[in-house]
Short mmCIF file of C-alpha atoms in Angstrom, two decimals:
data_model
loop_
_atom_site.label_atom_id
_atom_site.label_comp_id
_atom_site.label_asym_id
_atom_site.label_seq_id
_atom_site.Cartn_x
_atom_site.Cartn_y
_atom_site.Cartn_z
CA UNK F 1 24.73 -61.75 49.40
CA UNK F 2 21.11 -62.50 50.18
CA UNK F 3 20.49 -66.20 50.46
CA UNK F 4 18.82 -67.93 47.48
CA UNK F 5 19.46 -65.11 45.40
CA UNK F 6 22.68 -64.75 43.11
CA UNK F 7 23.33 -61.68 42.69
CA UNK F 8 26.68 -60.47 41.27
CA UNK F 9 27.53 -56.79 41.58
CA UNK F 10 30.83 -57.39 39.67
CA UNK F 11 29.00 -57.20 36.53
CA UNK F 12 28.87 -53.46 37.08
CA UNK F 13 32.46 -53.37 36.47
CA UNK F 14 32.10 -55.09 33.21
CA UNK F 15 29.19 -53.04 32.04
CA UNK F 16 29.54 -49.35 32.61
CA UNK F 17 31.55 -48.66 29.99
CA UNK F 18 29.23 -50.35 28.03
CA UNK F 19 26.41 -48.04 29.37
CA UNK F 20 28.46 -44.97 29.41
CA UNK F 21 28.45 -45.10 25.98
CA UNK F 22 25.18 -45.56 25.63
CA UNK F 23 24.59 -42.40 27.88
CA UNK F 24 26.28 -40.63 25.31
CA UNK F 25 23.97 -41.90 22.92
CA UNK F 26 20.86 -40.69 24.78
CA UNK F 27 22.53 -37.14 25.54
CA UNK F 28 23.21 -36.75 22.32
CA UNK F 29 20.31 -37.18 20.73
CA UNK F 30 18.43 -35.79 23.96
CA UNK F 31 20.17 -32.59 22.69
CA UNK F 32 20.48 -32.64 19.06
CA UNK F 33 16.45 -33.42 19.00
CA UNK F 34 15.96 -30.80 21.08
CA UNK F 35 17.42 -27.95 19.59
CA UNK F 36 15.79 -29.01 16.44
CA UNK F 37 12.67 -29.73 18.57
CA UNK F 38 12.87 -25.98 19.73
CA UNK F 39 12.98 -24.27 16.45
CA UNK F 40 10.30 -26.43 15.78
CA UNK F 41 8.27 -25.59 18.10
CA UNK F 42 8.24 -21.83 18.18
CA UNK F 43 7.88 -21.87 14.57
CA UNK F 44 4.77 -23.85 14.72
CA UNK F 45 4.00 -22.30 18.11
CA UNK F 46 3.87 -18.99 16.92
CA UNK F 47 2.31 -19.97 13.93
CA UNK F 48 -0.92 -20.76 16.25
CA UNK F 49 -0.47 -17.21 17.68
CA UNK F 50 -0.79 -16.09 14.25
CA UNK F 51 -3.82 -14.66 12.25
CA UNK F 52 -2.87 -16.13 9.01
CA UNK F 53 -5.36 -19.35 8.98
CA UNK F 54 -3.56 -21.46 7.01
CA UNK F 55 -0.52 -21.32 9.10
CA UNK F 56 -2.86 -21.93 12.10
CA UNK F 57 -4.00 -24.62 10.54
CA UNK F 58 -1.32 -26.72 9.45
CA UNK F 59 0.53 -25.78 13.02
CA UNK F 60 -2.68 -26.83 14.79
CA UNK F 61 -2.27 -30.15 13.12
CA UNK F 62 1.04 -31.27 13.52
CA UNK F 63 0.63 -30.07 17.57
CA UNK F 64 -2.76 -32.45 17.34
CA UNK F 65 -1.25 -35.60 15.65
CA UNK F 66 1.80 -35.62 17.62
CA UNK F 67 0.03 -35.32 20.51
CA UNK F 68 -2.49 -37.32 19.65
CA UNK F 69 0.08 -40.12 18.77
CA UNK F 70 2.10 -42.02 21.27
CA UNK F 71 6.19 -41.69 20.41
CA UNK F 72 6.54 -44.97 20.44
CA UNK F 73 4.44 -45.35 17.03
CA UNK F 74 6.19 -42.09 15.81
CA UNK F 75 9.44 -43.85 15.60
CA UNK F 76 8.79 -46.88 14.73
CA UNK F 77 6.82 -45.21 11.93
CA UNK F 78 9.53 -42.76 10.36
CA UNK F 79 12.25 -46.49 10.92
CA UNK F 80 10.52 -48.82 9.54
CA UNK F 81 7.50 -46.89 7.60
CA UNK F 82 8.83 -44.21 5.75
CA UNK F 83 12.50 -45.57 5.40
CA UNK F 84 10.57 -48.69 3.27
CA UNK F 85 9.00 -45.93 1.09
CA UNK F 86 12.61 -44.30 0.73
CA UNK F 87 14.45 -47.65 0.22
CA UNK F 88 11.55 -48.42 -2.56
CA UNK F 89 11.78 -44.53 -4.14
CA UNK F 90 15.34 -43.72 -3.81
CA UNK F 91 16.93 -46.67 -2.39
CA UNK F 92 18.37 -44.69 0.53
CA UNK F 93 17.52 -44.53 4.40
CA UNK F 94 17.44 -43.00 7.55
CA UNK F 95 19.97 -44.72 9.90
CA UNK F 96 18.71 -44.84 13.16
CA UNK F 97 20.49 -42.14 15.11
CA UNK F 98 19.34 -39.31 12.67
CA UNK F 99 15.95 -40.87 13.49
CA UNK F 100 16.20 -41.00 16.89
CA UNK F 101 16.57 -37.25 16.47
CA UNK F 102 14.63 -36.66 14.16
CA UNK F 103 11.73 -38.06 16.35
CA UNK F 104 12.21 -35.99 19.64
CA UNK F 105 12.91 -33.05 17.36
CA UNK F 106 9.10 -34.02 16.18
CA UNK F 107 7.55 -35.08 18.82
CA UNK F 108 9.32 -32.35 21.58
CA UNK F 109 8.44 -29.54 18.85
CA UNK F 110 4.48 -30.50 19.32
CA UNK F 111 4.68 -29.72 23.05
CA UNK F 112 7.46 -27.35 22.99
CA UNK F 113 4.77 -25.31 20.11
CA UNK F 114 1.98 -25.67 23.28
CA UNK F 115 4.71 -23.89 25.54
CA UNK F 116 5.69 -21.32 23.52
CA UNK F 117 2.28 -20.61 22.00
CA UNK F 118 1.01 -20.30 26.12
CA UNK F 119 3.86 -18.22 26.73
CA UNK F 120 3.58 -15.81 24.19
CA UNK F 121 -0.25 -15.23 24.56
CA UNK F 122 0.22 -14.87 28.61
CA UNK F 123 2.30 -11.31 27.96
CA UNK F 124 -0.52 -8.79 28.46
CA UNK F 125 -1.42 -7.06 25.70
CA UNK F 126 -0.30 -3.60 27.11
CA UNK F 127 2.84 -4.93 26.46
CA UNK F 128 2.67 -4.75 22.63
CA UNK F 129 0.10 -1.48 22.78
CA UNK F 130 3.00 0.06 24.75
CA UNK F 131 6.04 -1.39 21.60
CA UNK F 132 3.81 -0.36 18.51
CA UNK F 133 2.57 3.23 20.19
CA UNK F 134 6.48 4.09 20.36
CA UNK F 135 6.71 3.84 16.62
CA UNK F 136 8.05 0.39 16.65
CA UNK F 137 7.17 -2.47 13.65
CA UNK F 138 4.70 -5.46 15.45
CA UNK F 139 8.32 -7.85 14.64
CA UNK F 140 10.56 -5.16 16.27
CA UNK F 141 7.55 -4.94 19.28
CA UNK F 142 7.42 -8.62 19.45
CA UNK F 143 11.45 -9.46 19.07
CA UNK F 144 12.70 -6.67 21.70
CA UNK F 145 9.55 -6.54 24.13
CA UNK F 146 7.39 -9.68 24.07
CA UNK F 147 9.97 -12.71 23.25
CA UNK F 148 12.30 -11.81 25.96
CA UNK F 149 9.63 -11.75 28.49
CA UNK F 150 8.08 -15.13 27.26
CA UNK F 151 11.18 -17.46 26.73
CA UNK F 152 11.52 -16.20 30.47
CA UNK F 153 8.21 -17.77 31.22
CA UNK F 154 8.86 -20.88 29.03
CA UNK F 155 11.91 -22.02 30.69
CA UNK F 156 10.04 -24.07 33.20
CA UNK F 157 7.97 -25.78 31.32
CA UNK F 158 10.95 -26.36 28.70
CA UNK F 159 13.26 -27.91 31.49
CA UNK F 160 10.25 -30.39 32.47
CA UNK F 161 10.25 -31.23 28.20
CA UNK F 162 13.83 -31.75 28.37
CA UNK F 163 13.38 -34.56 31.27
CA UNK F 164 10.67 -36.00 29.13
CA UNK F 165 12.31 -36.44 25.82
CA UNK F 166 15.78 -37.42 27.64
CA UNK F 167 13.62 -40.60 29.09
CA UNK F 168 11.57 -41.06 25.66
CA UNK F 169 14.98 -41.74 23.77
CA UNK F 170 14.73 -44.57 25.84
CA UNK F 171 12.13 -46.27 23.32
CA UNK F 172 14.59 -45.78 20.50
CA UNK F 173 15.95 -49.16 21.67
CA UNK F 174 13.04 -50.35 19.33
CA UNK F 175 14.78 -48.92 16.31
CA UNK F 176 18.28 -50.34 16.93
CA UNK F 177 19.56 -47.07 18.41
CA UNK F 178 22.39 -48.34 20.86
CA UNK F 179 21.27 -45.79 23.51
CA UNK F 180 20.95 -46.54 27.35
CA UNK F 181 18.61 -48.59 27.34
CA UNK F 182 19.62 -50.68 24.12
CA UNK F 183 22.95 -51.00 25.83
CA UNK F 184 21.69 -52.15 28.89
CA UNK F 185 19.56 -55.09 27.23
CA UNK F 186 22.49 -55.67 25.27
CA UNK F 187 24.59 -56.92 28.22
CA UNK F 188 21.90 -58.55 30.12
CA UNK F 189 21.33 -60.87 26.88
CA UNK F 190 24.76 -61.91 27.59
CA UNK F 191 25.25 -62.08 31.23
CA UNK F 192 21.52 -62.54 32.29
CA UNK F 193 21.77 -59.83 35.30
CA UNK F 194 18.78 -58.72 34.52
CA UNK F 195 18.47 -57.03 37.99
CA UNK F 196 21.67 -55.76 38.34
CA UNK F 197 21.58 -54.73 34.96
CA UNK F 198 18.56 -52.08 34.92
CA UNK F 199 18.61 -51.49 38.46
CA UNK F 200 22.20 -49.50 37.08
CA UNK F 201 20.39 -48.32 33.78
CA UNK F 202 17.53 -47.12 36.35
CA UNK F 203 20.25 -45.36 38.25
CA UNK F 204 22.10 -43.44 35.56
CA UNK F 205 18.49 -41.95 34.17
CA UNK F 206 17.93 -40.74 37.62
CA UNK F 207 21.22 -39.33 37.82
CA UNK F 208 20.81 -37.79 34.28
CA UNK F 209 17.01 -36.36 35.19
CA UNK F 210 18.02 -35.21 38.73
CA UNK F 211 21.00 -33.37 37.27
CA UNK F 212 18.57 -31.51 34.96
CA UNK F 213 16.60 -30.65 37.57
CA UNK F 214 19.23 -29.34 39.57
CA UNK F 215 20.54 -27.12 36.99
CA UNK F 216 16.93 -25.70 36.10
CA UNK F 217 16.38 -24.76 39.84
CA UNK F 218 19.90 -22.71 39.61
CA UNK F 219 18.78 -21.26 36.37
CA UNK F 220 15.52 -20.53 37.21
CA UNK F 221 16.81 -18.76 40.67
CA UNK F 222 19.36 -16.77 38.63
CA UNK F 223 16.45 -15.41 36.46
CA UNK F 224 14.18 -15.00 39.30
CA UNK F 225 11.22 -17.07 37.57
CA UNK F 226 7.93 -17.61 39.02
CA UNK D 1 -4.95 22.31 13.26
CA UNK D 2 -2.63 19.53 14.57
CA UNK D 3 -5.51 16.47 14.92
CA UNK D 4 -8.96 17.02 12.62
CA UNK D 5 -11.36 14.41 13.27
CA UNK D 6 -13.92 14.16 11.34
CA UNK D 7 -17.68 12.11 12.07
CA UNK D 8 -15.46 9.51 13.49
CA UNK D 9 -17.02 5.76 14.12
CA UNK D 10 -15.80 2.93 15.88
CA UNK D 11 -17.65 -0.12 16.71
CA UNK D 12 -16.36 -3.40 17.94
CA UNK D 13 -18.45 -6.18 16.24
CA UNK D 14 -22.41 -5.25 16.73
CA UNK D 15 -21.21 -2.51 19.40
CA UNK D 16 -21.05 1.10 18.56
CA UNK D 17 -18.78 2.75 20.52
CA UNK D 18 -17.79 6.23 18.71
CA UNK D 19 -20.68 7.57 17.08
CA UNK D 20 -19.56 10.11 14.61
CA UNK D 21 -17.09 12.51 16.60
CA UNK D 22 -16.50 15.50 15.52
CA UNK D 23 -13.16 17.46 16.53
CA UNK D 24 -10.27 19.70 15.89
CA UNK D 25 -7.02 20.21 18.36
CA UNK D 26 -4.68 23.48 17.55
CA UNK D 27 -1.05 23.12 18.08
CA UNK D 28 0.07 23.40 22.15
CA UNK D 29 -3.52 23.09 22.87
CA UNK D 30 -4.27 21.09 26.03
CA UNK D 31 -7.48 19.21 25.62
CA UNK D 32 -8.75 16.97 28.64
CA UNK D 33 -11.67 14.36 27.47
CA UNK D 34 -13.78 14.12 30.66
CA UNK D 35 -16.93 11.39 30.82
CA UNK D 36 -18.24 8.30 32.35
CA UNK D 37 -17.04 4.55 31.69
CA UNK D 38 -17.92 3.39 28.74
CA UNK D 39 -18.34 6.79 27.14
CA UNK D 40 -16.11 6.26 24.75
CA UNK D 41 -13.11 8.20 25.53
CA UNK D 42 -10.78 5.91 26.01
CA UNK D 43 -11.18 4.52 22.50
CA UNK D 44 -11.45 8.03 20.82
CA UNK D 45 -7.96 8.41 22.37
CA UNK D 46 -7.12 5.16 21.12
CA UNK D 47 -8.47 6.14 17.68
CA UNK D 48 -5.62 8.94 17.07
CA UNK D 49 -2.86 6.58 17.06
CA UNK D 50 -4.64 3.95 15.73
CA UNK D 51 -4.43 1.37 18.52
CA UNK D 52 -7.87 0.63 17.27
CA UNK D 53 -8.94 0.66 13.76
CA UNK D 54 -11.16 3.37 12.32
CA UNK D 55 -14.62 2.32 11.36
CA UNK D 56 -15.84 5.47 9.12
CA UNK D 57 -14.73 8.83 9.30
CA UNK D 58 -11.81 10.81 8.95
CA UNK D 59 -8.88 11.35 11.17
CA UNK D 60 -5.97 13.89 10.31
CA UNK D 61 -2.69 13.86 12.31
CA UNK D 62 -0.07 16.27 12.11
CA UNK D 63 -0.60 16.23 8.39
CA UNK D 64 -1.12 12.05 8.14
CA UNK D 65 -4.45 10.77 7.05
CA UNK D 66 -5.04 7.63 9.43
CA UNK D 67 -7.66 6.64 7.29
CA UNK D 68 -5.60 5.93 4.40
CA UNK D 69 -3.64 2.39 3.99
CA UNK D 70 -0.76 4.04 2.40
CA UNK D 71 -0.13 5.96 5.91
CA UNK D 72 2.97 4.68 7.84
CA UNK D 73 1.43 4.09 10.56
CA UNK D 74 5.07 3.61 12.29
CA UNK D 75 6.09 6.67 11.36
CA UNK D 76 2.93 8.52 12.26
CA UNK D 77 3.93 6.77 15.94
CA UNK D 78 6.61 8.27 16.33
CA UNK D 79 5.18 11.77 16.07
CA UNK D 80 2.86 10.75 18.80
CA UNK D 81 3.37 9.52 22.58
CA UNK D 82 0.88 7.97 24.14
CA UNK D 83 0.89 7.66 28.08
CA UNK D 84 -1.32 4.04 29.23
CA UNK D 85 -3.04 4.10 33.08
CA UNK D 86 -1.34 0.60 33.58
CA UNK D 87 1.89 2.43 32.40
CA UNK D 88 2.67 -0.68 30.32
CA UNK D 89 6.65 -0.45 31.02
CA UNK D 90 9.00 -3.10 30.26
CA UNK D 91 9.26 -5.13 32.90
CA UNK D 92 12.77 -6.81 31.61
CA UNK D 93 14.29 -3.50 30.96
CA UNK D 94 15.71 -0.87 33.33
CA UNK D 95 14.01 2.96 33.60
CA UNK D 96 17.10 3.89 30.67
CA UNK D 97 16.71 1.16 28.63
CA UNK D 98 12.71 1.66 28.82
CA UNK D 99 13.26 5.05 27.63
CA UNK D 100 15.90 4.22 25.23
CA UNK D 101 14.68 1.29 23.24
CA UNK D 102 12.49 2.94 20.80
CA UNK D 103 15.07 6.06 19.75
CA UNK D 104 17.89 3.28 19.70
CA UNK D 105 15.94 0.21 18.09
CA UNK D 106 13.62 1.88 15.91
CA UNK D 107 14.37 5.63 14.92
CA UNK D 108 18.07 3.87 14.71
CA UNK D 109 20.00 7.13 16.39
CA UNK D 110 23.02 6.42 18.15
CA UNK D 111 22.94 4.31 21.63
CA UNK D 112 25.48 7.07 23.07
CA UNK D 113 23.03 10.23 22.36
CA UNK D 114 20.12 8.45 22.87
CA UNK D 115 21.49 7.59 26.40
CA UNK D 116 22.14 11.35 27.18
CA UNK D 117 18.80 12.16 25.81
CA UNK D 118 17.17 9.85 27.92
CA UNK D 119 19.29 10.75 31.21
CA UNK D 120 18.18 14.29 30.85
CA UNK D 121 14.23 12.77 30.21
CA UNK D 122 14.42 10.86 33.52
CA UNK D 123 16.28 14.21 35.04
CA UNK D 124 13.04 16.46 33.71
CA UNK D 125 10.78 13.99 34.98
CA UNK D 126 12.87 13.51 38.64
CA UNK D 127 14.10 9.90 38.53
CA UNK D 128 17.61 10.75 37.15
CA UNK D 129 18.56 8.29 40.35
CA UNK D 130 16.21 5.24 39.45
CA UNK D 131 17.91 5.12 35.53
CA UNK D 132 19.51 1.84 36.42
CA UNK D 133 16.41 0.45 38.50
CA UNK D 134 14.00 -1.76 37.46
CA UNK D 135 10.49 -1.10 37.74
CA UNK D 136 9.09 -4.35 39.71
CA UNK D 137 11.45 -1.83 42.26
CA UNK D 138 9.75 1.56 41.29
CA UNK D 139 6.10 2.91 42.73
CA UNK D 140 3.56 3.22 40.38
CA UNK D 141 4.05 7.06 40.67
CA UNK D 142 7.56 6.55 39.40
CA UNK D 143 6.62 3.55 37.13
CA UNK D 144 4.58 6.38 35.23
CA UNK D 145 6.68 8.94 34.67
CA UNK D 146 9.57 6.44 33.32
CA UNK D 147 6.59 5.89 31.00
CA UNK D 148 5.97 9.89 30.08
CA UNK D 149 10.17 9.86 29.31
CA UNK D 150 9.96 6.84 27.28
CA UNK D 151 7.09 8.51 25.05
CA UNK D 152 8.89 11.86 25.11
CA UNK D 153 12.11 10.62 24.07
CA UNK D 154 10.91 10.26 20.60
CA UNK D 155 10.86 14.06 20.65
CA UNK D 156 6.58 13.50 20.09
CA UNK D 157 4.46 16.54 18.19
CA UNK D 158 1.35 15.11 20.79
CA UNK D 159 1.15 13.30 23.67
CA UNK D 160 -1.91 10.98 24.25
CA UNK D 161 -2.78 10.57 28.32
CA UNK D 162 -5.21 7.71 28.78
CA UNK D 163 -6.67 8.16 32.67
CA UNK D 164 -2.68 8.45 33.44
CA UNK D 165 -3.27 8.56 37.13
CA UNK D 166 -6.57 6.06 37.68
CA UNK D 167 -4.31 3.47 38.36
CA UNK D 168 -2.00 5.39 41.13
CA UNK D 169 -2.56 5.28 44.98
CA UNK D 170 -3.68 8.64 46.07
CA UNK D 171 -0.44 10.12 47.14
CA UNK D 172 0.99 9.83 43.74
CA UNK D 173 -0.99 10.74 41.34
CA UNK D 174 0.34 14.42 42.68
CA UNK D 175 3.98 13.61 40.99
CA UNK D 176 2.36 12.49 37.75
CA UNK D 177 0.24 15.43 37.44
CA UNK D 178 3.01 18.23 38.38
CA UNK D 179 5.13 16.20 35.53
CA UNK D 180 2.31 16.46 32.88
CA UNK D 181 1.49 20.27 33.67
CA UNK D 182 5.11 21.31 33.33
CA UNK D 183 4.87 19.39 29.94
CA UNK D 184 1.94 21.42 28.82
CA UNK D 185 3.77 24.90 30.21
CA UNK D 186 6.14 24.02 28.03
CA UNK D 187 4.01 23.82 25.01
CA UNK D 188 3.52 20.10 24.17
CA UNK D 189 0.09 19.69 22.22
CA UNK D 190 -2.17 17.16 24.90
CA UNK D 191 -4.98 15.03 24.86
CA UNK D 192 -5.55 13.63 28.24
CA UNK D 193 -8.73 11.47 28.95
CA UNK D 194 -9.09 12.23 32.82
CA UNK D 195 -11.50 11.58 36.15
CA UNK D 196 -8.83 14.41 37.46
CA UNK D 197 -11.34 17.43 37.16
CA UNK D 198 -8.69 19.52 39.53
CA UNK D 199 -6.33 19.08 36.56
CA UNK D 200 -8.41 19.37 33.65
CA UNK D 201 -9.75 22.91 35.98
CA UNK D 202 -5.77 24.12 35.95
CA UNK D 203 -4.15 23.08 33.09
CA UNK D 204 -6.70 22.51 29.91
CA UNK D 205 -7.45 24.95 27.22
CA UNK D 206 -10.15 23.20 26.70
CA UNK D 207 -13.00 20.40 28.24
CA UNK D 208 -14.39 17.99 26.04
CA UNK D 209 -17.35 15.94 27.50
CA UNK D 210 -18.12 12.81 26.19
CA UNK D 211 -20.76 10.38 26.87
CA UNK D 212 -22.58 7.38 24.91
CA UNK D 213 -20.17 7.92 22.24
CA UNK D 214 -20.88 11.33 20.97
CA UNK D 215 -19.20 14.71 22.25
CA UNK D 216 -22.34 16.32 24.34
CA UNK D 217 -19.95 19.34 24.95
CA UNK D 218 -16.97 20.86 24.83
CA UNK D 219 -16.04 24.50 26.33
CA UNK D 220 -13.38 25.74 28.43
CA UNK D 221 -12.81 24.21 31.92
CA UNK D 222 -14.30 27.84 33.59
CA UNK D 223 -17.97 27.01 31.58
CA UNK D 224 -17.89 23.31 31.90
CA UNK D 225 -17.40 23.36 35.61
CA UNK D 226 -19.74 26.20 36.21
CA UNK D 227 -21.60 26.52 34.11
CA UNK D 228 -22.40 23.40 32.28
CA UNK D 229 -25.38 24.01 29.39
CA UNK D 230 -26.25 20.26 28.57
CA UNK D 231 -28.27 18.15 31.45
CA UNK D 232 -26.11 15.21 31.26
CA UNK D 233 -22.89 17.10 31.78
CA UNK D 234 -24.45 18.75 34.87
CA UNK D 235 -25.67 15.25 36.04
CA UNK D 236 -21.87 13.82 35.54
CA UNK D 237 -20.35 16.65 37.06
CA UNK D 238 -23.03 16.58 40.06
CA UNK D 239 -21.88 12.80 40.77
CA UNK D 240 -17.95 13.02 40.63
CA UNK D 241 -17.47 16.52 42.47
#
């Protein structure tokens, strides 16, 4: 024990079950919002691949405002915002969970869009010359020879936008979600270890981002990616 | 007549690149479209499978008007193999499933006769060894003729060569070419835009010369080699041999 300070370690004890479950909290809706976030964003990703202007346009958009928006105001918009207008219209609301979700689904779909978009247009153009001169539709030319190749190229990219949304669930403790973070505040308010406290919250989204990363670089060695 | 063009344009925005080409290939005819860079040959090729659009004219392939919106184009595809000089092979696949994808995936035959088709393609073309290889591990010699049996295993009426072997180190453009003339001994109808004059002098039926766009002239290789009639063929043929 350092002289002059107090700190007590033996808090740890008390609190990481508390944090555990708010670890499984944040992985959940680190995953859930993902996988929605994904199917948003090659929708609206290929979408700004596409010819049609109006789906360019209302893709180009959504990838612009979310962007353009910090995540912080994106949830505390769809919480408290648009569940006021839905308590007022139909007297129901989003709990805060779904709209944890719901928000890195959102806000990961803008970026994972860019990614997929970049991915798609860096397959060289021989590629589909060589699909549609064998006969084959442009969908059969794009699902069989260009996808494959470009979720290849995406999967770096998409493993750095899975550490980023895993550490923006972190702001959900602003809309009462009872993730990490939440949990860790919640036990400092009643113990006051304030350092021990998020020096182990710290910790466990280090050990959670580093064991991303870890499985990326396997993955990403398995498929030979460069 | 197998292909009937007819005062063919193409231009790409303010550009004119085809200016009203005239032409007509006869079934098992071997035509090679000699010229320099930025002639045009390369998108007259391009034209008869419509990998570019059609500006004005008319273009007839075995018995499919190009010009008209009701042609499947898909279907006039398959009738047609076309051969690229970056050879344009699918990197995630292997040689087989290169070759096999388009029979399997979009004529919709069977996966087990396609396979025996295609073995006996990459056999014919002497890579019956590399079927399970893929081709970041193939030479661009081999890469290429992968990319002749991928065309020919949709049993193709024509084969379209764009500059096939521009893109090949020296040594192997030899393997490419004694593929490609055993193709047209065998009968397959072939358009094949070339700088390969030693090929076009063996194995065409005919030599079309193409410059600025138009045709300037066509004979058979014997005349056009020696004894060109228009000034700029002589003047092209003068620089490359």
């Amino acid at each position: 024990m350092v002289s002059g300070f107090n700190l007590d370690w033996g808090i740890a004890i008390y609190a990481l079950p508390l944090l555990l479950g708010g670890i499984k909290l944040t992985i959940i809706i680190t995953i859930a919002g993902l996988f929605f976030g994904f199917l948003l964003g090659a929708a609206a990703g290929l979408a700004r691949t596409s010819k049609n202007k109006p789906l360019y346009g209302i893709a180009t958009v959504y990838v612009e405002a979310i962007r353009g928006t910090p995540i912080l105001v994106q949830a505390l918009y769809l919480y408290f915002g648009v569940n006021q207008l839905l308590m007022q219209t139909i007297n129901w609301k989003i709990e805060s969970v779904p709209a944890g979700i719901i928000a890195i689904a959102i806000n990961s779909g803008a970026y994972i869009a860019e990614i997929v978009r970049g991915a798609v247009q860096s397959i060289d153009k021989g590629q589909v010359e060589a699909g549609r001169s064998l006969g084959l539709s442009s969908f059969k030319t794009f699902y069989y020879v260009v996808w494959p190749q470009a979720f290849k190229r995406m999967i770096p990219p998409l493993g750095n936008q899975f550490i980023i949304s895993l550490k923006d669930t972190s702001l959900f403790a602003f809309i009462a979600v009872g993730e990490l973070l939440r949990q860790g505040q919640i036990v400092i308010s009643a113990t006051f270890a304030a350092f021990e406290i998020y020096t182990m919250v710290a910790v466990l989204y280090l050990a959670m981002t580093l064991s991303i990363s870890t499985v990326l670089r396997f993955v990403e060695k398995r498929l030979d990616v460069s | 007549m197998i292909i009937k063009v007819e005062n063919l344009h193409k231009s790409f925005g303010e550009l004119e690149v085809l200016k009203g080409i005239d032409c007509e290939i006869a079934e098992r005819e071997v035509v090679c479209v000699i010229g320099p860079s930025g002639s045009g040959k390369s998108t007259f090729l391009r034209c008869l499978n419509l990998l570019e659009g059609i500006t004005s004219g008319k273009v007839i392939v075995n018995g499919h008007d190009l010009t008209d919106p009701k042609t499947d184009i898909n279907k006039v595809r398959t009738e047609v193999g076309m051969v690229f000089q970056q050879f344009n092979l699918f990197p995630h696949m292997t040689a087989l499933q290169n070759v096999t994808l388009a029979p399997v995936k979009g004529l919709g035959l069977p996966r087990d006769q396609v396979n025996q088709t295609a073995l006996k393609l990459l056999e014919k073309v002497g890579l019956s060894d590399k079927a399970h290889v893929y081709p970041q591990n193939l030479s661009g010699g081999q890469m290429q003729r992968v990319a002749i049996a991928r065309a020919l295993a949709m049993n193709p009426r024509i084969m379209l060569f764009d500059e096939p072997t521009s893109a090949l180190d020296p040594e192997l453009v030899g393997e490419v070419l004694t593929v490609m003339k055993e193709l047209a001994r065998e009968g397959m109808t072939m358009v094949v835009v070339t700088h390969e004059m030693g090929f076009a002098r063996e194995v065409a039926d005919r030599v079309i010369f193409m410059d600025h766009g138009v045709i300037v002239e066509e004979n058979t290789p014997q005349e056009i080699f020696t004894n060109p009639q228009n000034e700029r063929t002589r003047a092209f043929l003068n620089m490359i041999l």
